[in-house]
CSV table of C-alpha atoms in Angstrom, one decimal:
chain,number,residue,atom,x,y,z
A,1,MET,CA,113.7,112.0,43.1
A,2,GLN,CA,112.1,115.0,44.9
A,3,GLN,CA,112.1,116.6,48.4
A,4,TRP,CA,109.1,117.6,50.3
A,5,ILE,CA,108.5,120.1,52.9
A,6,CYS,CA,106.1,120.2,55.5
A,7,VAL,CA,104.5,123.6,55.4
A,8,ILE,CA,103.6,123.4,59.2
A,9,CYS,CA,106.8,122.6,60.8
A,10,GLY,CA,109.8,122.6,57.8
A,11,PHE,CA,110.3,118.9,58.3
A,12,ILE,CA,111.7,117.8,54.5
A,13,TYR,CA,111.1,114.6,53.4
A,14,ASP,CA,113.8,113.1,50.9
A,15,GLU,CA,112.8,110.6,48.5
A,16,ALA,CA,116.4,109.7,47.8
A,17,GLU,CA,117.3,109.1,51.8
A,18,GLY,CA,113.7,108.0,52.8
A,19,LEU,CA,113.0,107.5,56.6
A,20,PRO,CA,115.0,104.4,57.2
A,21,ASP,CA,114.5,104.7,61.2
A,22,HIS,CA,110.6,104.8,60.3
A,23,GLY,CA,111.1,101.5,58.2
A,24,ILE,CA,110.5,103.8,54.8
A,25,PRO,CA,113.5,102.4,52.4
A,26,PRO,CA,115.8,105.2,50.4
A,27,GLY,CA,113.8,105.7,47.1
A,28,THR,CA,110.6,105.5,48.4
A,29,ARG,CA,108.4,108.2,46.5
A,30,PHE,CA,106.5,110.9,48.6
A,31,GLU,CA,103.0,109.4,46.7
A,32,ASP,CA,104.0,105.6,47.7
A,33,LEU,CA,104.0,106.7,51.4
A,34,PRO,CA,100.6,105.2,53.1
A,35,ASP,CA,98.0,107.9,53.1
A,36,ASP,CA,98.0,107.8,56.9
A,37,TRP,CA,101.4,108.5,56.9
A,38,ALA,CA,101.8,111.6,59.3
A,39,CYS,CA,104.9,114.1,59.5
A,40,PRO,CA,107.3,112.4,62.1
A,41,GLU,CA,108.1,115.9,63.4
A,42,CYS,CA,104.7,117.5,64.2
A,43,GLY,CA,102.0,114.9,63.1
A,44,SER,CA,100.3,116.5,60.2
A,45,PRO,CA,99.0,114.8,57.4
A,46,LYS,CA,100.4,114.3,54.0
A,47,SER,CA,98.3,117.0,52.3
A,48,ALA,CA,100.6,119.6,54.8
A,49,PHE,CA,103.6,118.7,52.4
A,50,GLU,CA,104.2,120.6,49.1
A,51,PRO,CA,107.5,120.0,46.8
A,52,TYR,CA,110.4,121.5,48.2
A,53,VAL,CA,113.2,123.3,46.0
A,54,GLY,CA,116.4,123.7,48.5
B,1,MET,CA,76.4,127.4,83.9
B,2,HIS,CA,76.6,124.3,81.9
B,3,ASP,CA,74.7,122.3,84.5
B,4,ASN,CA,73.7,119.5,81.8
B,5,ALA,CA,77.4,119.0,81.4
B,6,THR,CA,78.4,118.6,84.6
B,7,ALA,CA,76.9,115.3,85.8
B,8,GLY,CA,79.6,112.7,85.7
B,9,ARG,CA,82.2,115.3,85.2
B,10,VAL,CA,85.7,114.3,86.9
B,11,GLU,CA,86.7,117.2,89.0
B,12,ILE,CA,90.1,118.4,90.7
B,13,ASP,CA,90.9,121.7,92.8
B,14,GLY,CA,93.6,123.2,94.2
B,15,SER,CA,94.2,120.4,96.6
B,16,VAL,CA,95.2,118.4,93.9
B,17,PHE,CA,96.8,120.6,91.3
B,18,ASN,CA,97.9,124.0,92.4
B,19,PRO,CA,100.3,125.4,89.9
B,20,PHE,CA,100.7,128.6,91.9
B,21,SER,CA,102.3,126.6,94.8
B,22,PRO,CA,105.8,127.3,95.5
B,23,ASP,CA,106.1,123.5,96.4
B,24,PHE,CA,104.7,122.4,92.9
B,25,ILE,CA,107.2,125.0,91.2
B,26,ARG,CA,110.3,123.4,93.2
B,27,ALA,CA,109.2,119.9,93.0
B,28,PRO,CA,106.5,119.2,90.6
B,29,THR,CA,106.9,115.5,89.7
B,30,GLU,CA,104.4,114.1,92.5
B,31,THR,CA,101.5,116.0,91.6
B,32,TRP,CA,102.3,115.5,87.8
B,33,GLN,CA,101.9,111.6,88.5
B,34,LYS,CA,98.9,111.6,90.6
B,35,LEU,CA,97.3,113.7,87.7
B,36,LEU,CA,98.8,111.0,84.9
B,37,ARG,CA,97.6,108.0,87.3
B,38,ASP,CA,94.3,109.4,88.3
B,39,TYR,CA,93.0,112.5,86.2
B,40,PRO,CA,94.2,112.3,82.6
B,41,ILE,CA,91.4,114.7,82.1
B,42,ALA,CA,89.5,116.9,84.8
B,43,TRP,CA,87.8,120.0,85.4
B,44,HIS,CA,89.5,122.1,87.7
B,45,ARG,CA,87.1,124.1,89.8
B,46,ASP,CA,89.4,126.9,91.0
B,47,LEU,CA,90.9,127.3,87.9
B,48,GLN,CA,87.5,127.0,86.1
B,49,MET,CA,89.2,125.2,83.2
B,50,TRP,CA,89.9,121.9,82.1
B,51,VAL,CA,93.2,120.3,82.7
B,52,VAL,CA,94.2,117.4,80.2
B,53,ASN,CA,97.3,115.8,81.1
B,54,SER,CA,98.2,112.2,79.5
B,55,HIS,CA,100.6,112.3,76.5
B,56,GLU,CA,98.1,110.5,74.5
B,57,LEU,CA,95.1,112.8,75.3
B,58,CYS,CA,97.6,115.9,74.8
B,59,GLY,CA,98.5,114.9,71.3
B,60,ALA,CA,95.0,114.2,70.2
B,61,LEU,CA,93.7,117.4,71.4
B,62,LEU,CA,96.2,119.3,69.6
B,63,LYS,CA,95.2,117.6,66.6
B,64,ASP,CA,91.5,118.1,66.9
B,65,ASN,CA,90.2,121.2,65.1
B,66,ARG,CA,87.3,121.2,67.9
B,67,PHE,CA,89.6,123.0,70.0
B,68,SER,CA,91.3,126.2,69.0
B,69,PRO,CA,94.2,128.5,70.0
B,70,ASN,CA,91.9,131.4,69.3
B,71,PHE,CA,91.6,133.2,72.8
B,72,ARG,CA,88.2,134.8,71.7
B,73,LEU,CA,86.5,131.7,71.9
B,74,TRP,CA,86.8,131.6,75.5
B,75,GLU,CA,83.9,132.1,77.3
B,76,HIS,CA,85.3,134.7,79.5
B,77,ALA,CA,87.2,136.4,76.7
B,78,PRO,CA,86.6,140.4,76.6
B,79,PRO,CA,84.2,141.2,73.8
B,80,GLU,CA,85.5,141.8,70.6
B,81,LYS,CA,85.7,145.7,69.3
B,82,ALA,CA,83.8,147.4,66.8
B,83,GLU,CA,86.3,147.8,63.7
B,84,ALA,CA,86.5,151.6,64.0
B,85,ASP,CA,87.8,151.1,68.2
B,86,LYS,CA,90.6,148.6,67.0
B,87,ASN,CA,94.1,149.6,67.8
B,88,ASP,CA,97.3,147.8,66.2
B,89,TRP,CA,97.1,145.1,68.9
B,90,ASP,CA,93.6,144.0,67.8
B,91,HIS,CA,94.3,144.1,64.1
B,92,VAL,CA,97.8,142.2,64.5
B,93,PHE,CA,95.7,139.4,66.7
B,94,ASP,CA,93.0,139.3,63.9
B,95,HIS,CA,95.9,138.1,61.5
B,96,SER,CA,97.5,136.2,64.0
B,97,LEU,CA,98.1,132.3,63.6
B,98,PHE,CA,96.2,131.5,66.4
B,99,VAL,CA,93.1,133.2,65.4
B,100,VAL,CA,92.6,132.9,61.5
B,101,ASP,CA,90.6,130.1,60.2
B,102,PRO,CA,92.3,126.9,59.2
B,103,ARG,CA,92.3,127.6,55.6
B,104,THR,CA,93.9,131.1,56.0
B,105,HIS,CA,96.3,129.6,58.9
B,106,LEU,CA,97.5,126.9,56.4
B,107,LYS,CA,98.3,129.6,53.5
B,108,MET,CA,100.0,131.7,56.1
B,109,ARG,CA,101.9,128.9,57.1
B,110,LYS,CA,102.9,128.2,53.7
B,111,LEU,CA,104.1,131.7,53.0
B,112,THR,CA,106.3,131.9,56.0
B,113,MET,CA,107.7,128.1,56.1
B,114,PRO,CA,110.4,129.1,53.9
B,115,ALA,CA,111.9,131.9,56.3
B,116,PHE,CA,111.8,129.1,59.2
B,117,SER,CA,112.7,126.0,57.5
B,118,LYS,CA,115.3,123.8,58.8
B,119,PRO,CA,117.8,124.7,55.7
B,120,VAL,CA,117.2,128.4,56.4
B,121,MET,CA,117.5,128.2,59.9
B,122,ALA,CA,120.7,126.4,59.8
B,123,LYS,CA,121.9,129.3,58.4
B,124,ILE,CA,121.1,131.3,61.3
B,125,ASP,CA,123.5,129.6,62.9
B,126,ASP,CA,126.2,132.1,61.4
B,127,LYS,CA,124.3,135.1,62.1
B,128,ILE,CA,123.8,134.6,66.1
B,129,ARG,CA,126.9,132.7,66.5
B,130,ASP,CA,128.6,136.2,67.5
B,131,LEU,CA,125.9,136.5,70.2
B,132,VAL,CA,126.7,133.6,71.8
B,133,ASP,CA,130.5,134.4,71.6
B,134,ALA,CA,129.6,137.8,73.0
B,135,CYS,CA,127.7,136.1,75.8
B,136,PHE,CA,130.5,134.4,76.8
B,137,ASN,CA,133.1,136.8,76.4
B,138,ASP,CA,130.9,139.1,78.8
B,139,ILE,CA,131.0,136.2,81.3
B,140,GLY,CA,134.7,135.7,81.2
B,141,ASN,CA,136.6,133.2,83.4
B,142,PRO,CA,134.8,133.9,86.9
B,143,GLU,CA,135.1,130.8,89.4
B,144,THR,CA,131.2,131.1,89.4
B,145,PHE,CA,128.1,132.9,88.1
B,146,ASP,CA,124.8,132.8,87.6
B,147,VAL,CA,123.1,130.8,84.4
B,148,TYR,CA,120.0,132.8,84.5
B,149,GLU,CA,121.3,136.4,84.9
B,150,ALA,CA,124.4,135.7,82.5
B,151,ILE,CA,123.0,133.7,79.5
B,152,ALA,CA,118.8,132.8,79.8
B,153,THR,CA,118.2,136.6,80.3
B,154,LYS,CA,120.3,137.5,77.2
B,155,LEU,CA,120.6,135.3,74.4
B,156,PRO,CA,117.0,134.4,73.5
B,157,VAL,CA,115.8,138.0,73.0
B,158,ARG,CA,119.1,139.0,71.6
B,159,SER,CA,118.7,136.1,69.0
B,160,ILE,CA,115.2,137.0,68.0
B,161,ALA,CA,116.1,140.9,68.1
B,162,ARG,CA,118.9,140.1,65.6
B,163,MET,CA,116.5,137.7,63.2
B,164,VAL,CA,113.9,140.3,62.9
B,165,GLY,CA,116.4,143.3,62.4
B,166,VAL,CA,116.1,145.1,65.8
B,167,PRO,CA,119.2,147.6,66.6
B,168,THR,CA,121.1,146.2,69.7
B,169,ASP,CA,120.7,149.5,71.4
B,170,MET,CA,116.8,149.0,71.5
B,171,GLU,CA,117.3,145.7,73.1
B,172,ASP,CA,115.4,146.6,76.2
B,173,PHE,CA,112.6,148.0,74.2
B,174,PHE,CA,112.2,144.7,72.4
B,175,HIS,CA,112.4,142.7,75.7
B,176,ASP,CA,109.4,144.8,77.2
B,177,PHE,CA,107.7,144.4,73.8
B,178,ALA,CA,108.1,140.3,73.7
B,179,LEU,CA,107.1,139.8,77.3
B,180,ASN,CA,103.8,141.9,76.6
B,181,VAL,CA,102.8,140.3,74.0
B,182,VAL,CA,103.0,137.1,75.7
B,183,LEU,CA,101.2,138.6,78.9
B,184,SER,CA,98.4,140.1,76.8
B,185,THR,CA,96.7,136.8,76.1
B,186,ARG,CA,97.1,134.8,78.8
B,187,PRO,CA,93.5,133.6,80.3
B,188,ASN,CA,95.4,133.0,84.0
B,189,LEU,CA,95.5,136.8,84.2
B,190,LYS,CA,93.1,139.5,85.5
B,191,PRO,CA,91.6,141.5,82.5
B,192,ASP,CA,93.3,144.8,84.0
B,193,GLU,CA,96.5,142.9,83.7
B,194,ARG,CA,96.2,141.9,80.3
B,195,GLU,CA,94.8,145.3,79.0
B,196,ARG,CA,97.6,146.7,80.7
B,197,ALA,CA,100.1,144.3,78.6
B,198,VAL,CA,97.9,145.3,75.4
B,199,GLN,CA,98.7,148.9,75.7
B,200,ALA,CA,102.4,148.2,76.5
B,201,THR,CA,102.6,146.7,73.0
B,202,LEU,CA,101.5,149.5,71.1
B,203,PRO,CA,104.8,151.2,70.8
B,204,GLY,CA,106.8,148.0,69.5
B,205,PHE,CA,104.0,147.6,66.8
B,206,GLU,CA,104.2,151.1,65.6
B,207,PHE,CA,108.3,150.5,65.8
B,208,PHE,CA,107.6,147.3,63.1
B,209,LYS,CA,105.4,148.9,61.2
B,210,GLN,CA,107.6,151.7,60.3
B,211,MET,CA,110.2,148.8,59.3
B,212,ILE,CA,107.8,147.3,57.2
B,213,ARG,CA,107.3,150.7,55.3
B,214,GLU,CA,110.8,151.2,54.9
B,215,ARG,CA,111.5,148.0,53.6
B,216,ARG,CA,108.6,147.8,51.2
B,217,ALA,CA,109.7,151.2,49.8
B,218,LEU,CA,113.3,149.5,48.6
B,219,ASP,CA,113.7,148.2,45.3
B,220,HIS,CA,114.4,144.9,47.1
B,221,PRO,CA,112.9,144.2,50.6
B,222,GLY,CA,116.3,142.5,51.2
B,223,GLU,CA,117.3,138.9,51.8
B,224,ASP,CA,116.9,138.6,55.6
B,225,PHE,CA,114.1,137.1,57.7
B,226,LEU,CA,111.9,140.5,57.5
B,227,GLY,CA,112.6,140.8,53.6
B,228,SER,CA,111.6,137.2,52.9
B,229,LEU,CA,108.2,137.7,54.6
B,230,ILE,CA,107.9,140.6,52.5
B,231,ALA,CA,108.6,139.2,49.4
B,232,ALA,CA,106.7,136.0,50.2
B,233,ARG,CA,104.5,134.8,47.5
B,234,ASP,CA,102.5,131.7,46.6
B,235,GLY,CA,100.5,132.3,43.2
B,236,ASP,CA,98.4,135.3,44.0
B,237,ASP,CA,98.8,135.2,47.7
B,238,SER,CA,101.1,137.4,49.8
B,239,LEU,CA,101.3,138.6,53.3
B,240,ASP,CA,100.1,141.9,54.3
B,241,ASP,CA,101.7,144.2,57.2
B,242,TYR,CA,99.7,142.9,59.6
B,243,ASP,CA,100.3,139.3,58.4
B,244,ILE,CA,103.8,139.9,58.9
B,245,LEU,CA,103.5,141.7,62.3
B,246,SER,CA,101.4,138.7,63.5
B,247,ILE,CA,104.4,136.4,62.5
B,248,ILE,CA,106.9,138.6,64.0
B,249,LEU,CA,104.3,138.3,67.3
B,250,ALA,CA,104.5,134.5,66.8
B,251,LEU,CA,108.3,134.3,66.4
B,252,ILE,CA,108.3,136.4,69.9
B,253,THR,CA,105.8,134.1,72.1
B,254,ALA,CA,107.5,131.2,70.7
B,255,GLY,CA,111.1,132.1,70.9
B,256,SER,CA,111.9,134.7,73.2
B,257,ASP,CA,110.1,134.5,76.7
B,258,THR,CA,109.7,130.5,76.4
B,259,ALA,CA,113.5,130.0,75.3
B,260,THR,CA,114.7,131.6,78.7
B,261,ASP,CA,114.0,128.6,80.3
B,262,LEU,CA,115.6,126.5,77.6
B,263,HIS,CA,118.9,127.9,78.6
B,264,THR,CA,118.4,127.2,82.4
B,265,TYR,CA,116.8,123.6,82.0
B,266,ALA,CA,119.3,122.5,79.7
B,267,LEU,CA,122.2,123.2,81.8
B,268,LYS,CA,120.6,122.3,84.8
B,269,GLY,CA,119.9,118.9,83.2
B,270,LEU,CA,123.1,118.4,81.5
B,271,LEU,CA,125.2,119.4,85.1
B,272,GLU,CA,123.0,117.0,86.7
B,273,HIS,CA,123.9,114.3,84.4
B,274,PRO,CA,127.7,114.6,84.0
B,275,ASP,CA,127.5,111.4,82.1
B,276,GLN,CA,124.8,112.6,79.5
B,277,MET,CA,127.3,115.8,79.5
B,278,GLU,CA,130.2,113.8,78.4
B,279,LYS,CA,128.3,111.6,75.9
B,280,LEU,CA,127.0,114.8,74.3
B,281,ARG,CA,130.5,116.5,74.6
B,282,ALA,CA,131.7,113.2,72.6
B,283,HIS,CA,128.9,113.3,70.1
B,284,PRO,CA,127.9,117.0,69.2
B,285,GLU,CA,125.9,115.1,66.3
B,286,ARG,CA,123.4,114.3,68.8
B,287,MET,CA,122.8,117.7,69.9
B,288,GLU,CA,119.0,118.4,68.4
B,289,ASN,CA,118.0,115.1,70.1
B,290,ALA,CA,119.8,116.1,73.6
B,291,ILE,CA,118.0,119.3,73.4
B,292,ILE,CA,114.6,117.8,72.7
B,293,GLU,CA,115.2,115.5,75.5
B,294,LEU,CA,116.7,118.3,77.8
B,295,LEU,CA,113.4,120.2,77.4
B,296,ARG,CA,111.1,117.1,77.8
B,297,HIS,CA,113.1,115.7,80.9
B,298,GLY,CA,113.2,119.7,82.6
B,299,SER,CA,109.6,120.0,81.7
B,300,MET,CA,109.7,123.7,82.7
B,301,GLY,CA,105.8,124.5,82.2
B,302,LYS,CA,103.2,125.8,84.8
B,303,PHE,CA,100.8,126.6,82.2
B,304,PRO,CA,101.7,125.1,79.0
B,305,PHE,CA,99.3,125.6,76.1
B,306,PHE,CA,95.7,126.7,76.1
B,307,ARG,CA,93.1,125.8,74.0
B,308,PHE,CA,89.2,126.7,73.6
B,309,ALA,CA,86.4,124.7,72.6
B,310,ALA,CA,84.9,125.8,69.4
B,311,GLU,CA,81.7,123.5,69.8
B,312,ASP,CA,80.3,121.5,72.5
B,313,ALA,CA,82.5,118.3,72.2
B,314,GLU,CA,83.0,115.1,73.7
B,315,PHE,CA,86.7,114.2,74.6
B,316,GLY,CA,88.4,111.7,76.7
B,317,GLY,CA,85.3,110.7,78.1
B,318,GLN,CA,84.2,114.1,79.1
B,319,ALA,CA,81.8,116.8,78.0
B,320,ILE,CA,83.6,120.1,77.1
B,321,ALA,CA,80.9,123.0,76.3
B,322,LYS,CA,81.7,125.5,73.7
B,323,GLY,CA,83.7,128.4,75.2
B,324,GLN,CA,85.7,126.6,78.0
B,325,CYS,CA,89.2,126.8,78.2
B,326,ILE,CA,91.6,123.9,78.3
B,327,LEU,CA,95.0,123.7,79.8
B,328,VAL,CA,97.0,120.8,77.7
B,329,ASN,CA,99.3,120.3,80.3
B,330,LEU,CA,102.1,119.3,78.5
B,331,SER,CA,104.5,119.2,81.3
B,332,ALA,CA,102.8,116.2,82.9
B,333,ALA,CA,102.4,114.7,79.5
B,334,TRP,CA,106.6,114.7,78.7
B,335,HIS,CA,106.6,112.6,82.2
B,336,ASP,CA,103.7,110.0,81.2
B,337,PRO,CA,104.9,106.5,82.2
B,338,ALA,CA,102.8,105.2,79.4
B,339,LYS,CA,104.7,107.0,76.7
B,340,TYR,CA,107.9,106.8,78.6
B,341,PRO,CA,108.4,104.4,81.4
B,342,ASP,CA,111.7,105.5,82.2
B,343,TRP,CA,110.3,109.1,82.3
B,344,ASP,CA,112.5,110.2,84.8
B,345,ARG,CA,115.9,109.2,83.2
B,346,LEU,CA,117.6,111.8,81.1
B,347,ASP,CA,118.7,110.1,78.2
B,348,ILE,CA,120.1,112.0,75.1
B,349,ASP,CA,119.8,108.9,73.0
B,350,ARG,CA,116.1,108.3,74.0
B,351,ASN,CA,113.7,107.6,70.6
B,352,LEU,CA,111.7,110.6,70.7
B,353,ASP,CA,109.5,109.9,67.9
B,354,GLY,CA,106.1,111.1,68.7
B,355,ASN,CA,107.0,113.8,71.1
B,356,LEU,CA,105.0,116.7,72.0
B,357,VAL,CA,108.0,118.7,73.0
B,358,PHE,CA,107.2,121.7,70.5
B,359,GLY,CA,103.5,120.7,70.2
B,360,ALA,CA,101.6,118.9,67.4
B,361,GLY,CA,99.4,119.6,64.7
B,362,ALA,CA,98.5,122.5,62.6
B,363,HIS,CA,100.3,125.0,65.6
B,364,PHE,CA,103.4,123.1,66.0
B,365,CYS,CA,106.0,125.4,67.2
B,366,ILE,CA,107.0,127.9,64.4
B,367,GLY,CA,110.1,128.5,66.1
B,368,THR,CA,111.2,125.0,66.6
B,369,TYR,CA,114.4,125.0,64.7
B,370,LEU,CA,115.6,128.5,65.5
B,371,VAL,CA,115.6,127.5,69.4
B,372,ARG,CA,117.5,124.2,68.7
B,373,VAL,CA,120.0,126.3,66.5
B,374,GLN,CA,120.2,129.0,69.6
B,375,GLY,CA,120.6,126.2,72.1
B,376,GLY,CA,122.9,124.1,70.6
B,377,LEU,CA,125.3,126.7,70.0
B,378,MET,CA,124.9,127.8,73.6
B,379,ILE,CA,125.6,124.5,75.2
B,380,LYS,CA,128.4,123.7,72.7
B,381,GLU,CA,130.2,126.9,73.8
B,382,PHE,CA,129.3,126.2,77.7
B,383,MET,CA,130.9,122.9,77.3
B,384,ARG,CA,134.0,124.3,75.9
B,385,ARG,CA,134.7,127.0,78.1
B,386,PHE,CA,133.8,125.5,81.2
B,387,PRO,CA,134.5,121.6,80.9
B,388,ARG,CA,135.0,120.9,84.6
B,389,ALA,CA,131.7,123.3,85.8
B,390,GLU,CA,129.2,122.1,88.3
B,391,LEU,CA,126.1,123.1,90.0
B,392,ARG,CA,127.1,125.3,93.0
B,393,ASN,CA,126.4,123.5,96.3
B,394,GLY,CA,124.9,120.9,94.4
B,395,ASP,CA,122.1,122.4,93.3
B,396,GLY,CA,123.0,125.7,91.7
B,397,ASP,CA,121.3,127.6,94.8
B,398,ILE,CA,118.4,127.6,92.5
B,399,ASP,CA,115.6,130.1,92.8
B,400,TYR,CA,112.5,130.4,91.1
B,401,ASP,CA,109.9,133.2,89.9
B,402,TYR,CA,107.0,132.1,91.9
B,403,SER,CA,104.4,134.2,90.2
B,404,HIS,CA,105.7,134.1,86.5
B,405,HIS,CA,102.6,133.6,84.1
B,406,ASN,CA,103.6,130.4,82.7
B,407,ALA,CA,106.7,128.6,83.8
B,408,ARG,CA,108.5,127.1,86.7
B,409,ARG,CA,110.8,130.0,85.9
B,410,ILE,CA,114.4,129.3,87.4
B,411,THR,CA,115.7,132.8,88.5
B,412,ARG,CA,119.0,131.7,89.9
B,413,LEU,CA,121.0,128.9,88.9
B,414,CYS,CA,125.0,129.2,89.8
B,415,VAL,CA,127.8,127.5,88.6
B,416,GLU,CA,131.0,126.8,89.7
B,417,THR,CA,133.1,127.0,86.8
B,418,HIS,CA,136.7,125.7,88.4
B,419,VAL,CA,138.3,127.6,85.5
B,420,ALA,CA,141.6,127.6,87.6
B,421,ASP,CA,141.9,123.9,87.7
B,422,THR,CA,141.0,123.5,84.1
B,423,GLU,CA,143.6,126.2,83.3
B,424,GLU,CA,146.1,124.5,85.6
B,425,ALA,CA,145.5,121.2,83.9
B,426,ALA,CA,146.1,122.6,80.7
């Protein structure tokens, strides 16, 4: 399980936690998010995310 | 000018939307609702700019690369100087996040994001907590005080100064620098006013250049914000001095003058809605959502954001010509019934998915988490020290700066603390 950071706004997507409030269950890998998925904070596309090591 | 583009154009003038009007600044709601209902997008004849009002169009525009925040694309922008004639302001502007091409912008955001990310900003809490304590210690326990003077003019600029390493005794110098940085690119100011602001920024840029030089001369540039920018690497990419100055500029524009309004409007909103204040006191974990909702509900902007058309573009059923200025009227959008049917209700539990409170897309507010931390600390401390506070005379004897360059700036908001009652009850 990995974390991903949106380089535009700093939002962190944690694969282990998912985004249950947005219908994304815990354990969902970033690569399995829909292609048109957007950052819930700033609306940037998936391409704006990079692996994050906290 | 643009004769072929004006056919079928929806137009308004100052009789529909006059952002300079004191009546509008005091009570903008009716105007915003009219704009949202009848003019989701329109050309403003008096302002000579497009005004985009609906939440849907504002969101789409902010994510549309045909519209840039680059002031130099504006048809009325002053001509770019020859390289040899450029001063520090020009060089920093050339490197700014609002000006560089999208690829360079993404590179700079990648390099700077570690310094602005949510986990890093959470640690800022410790660095600015003493500033909040000191601010409230200075207020003491008076029966009444002015939130604007005592909090809003102090905390934002002190927080940013602390973050970028400005000594406390240079606070006034930094405040003037911050204000002039903001003023220097406002399309709603006259050219001579902008040029005065440009000249007034130069001592500030020299100050920060010296700081960067001193840090670069050290074996390690330091673990703080400035040090992290100097040390930032992504492969072979790094930030040069003007890149770093441009980030400081972005932080200032996003976090100092604008955040002044956060403090007044947040407390105004909570004091006008004691049930929401009580809910927040009982559930401090809702603070972040509460701050976004307080900003949305208070909607402090007069001239929120500008964009400039990089090319001729069809947008929202209108023909926007290359070089034209567009006012992204987020203040209206945050009250759009199409997005928020109960837009006039303050609800700290509101689902704010897809909100535009900190913008959207590539230029999403870089200081968003800093502002949330700063606002959260202030609100918690206010609620702790003044649990029975009320607005004086019902409206806090509220007053505004009617000539402020971009905000419906509250310049007086007085509270009655009822500290004597609180002490007696204790």
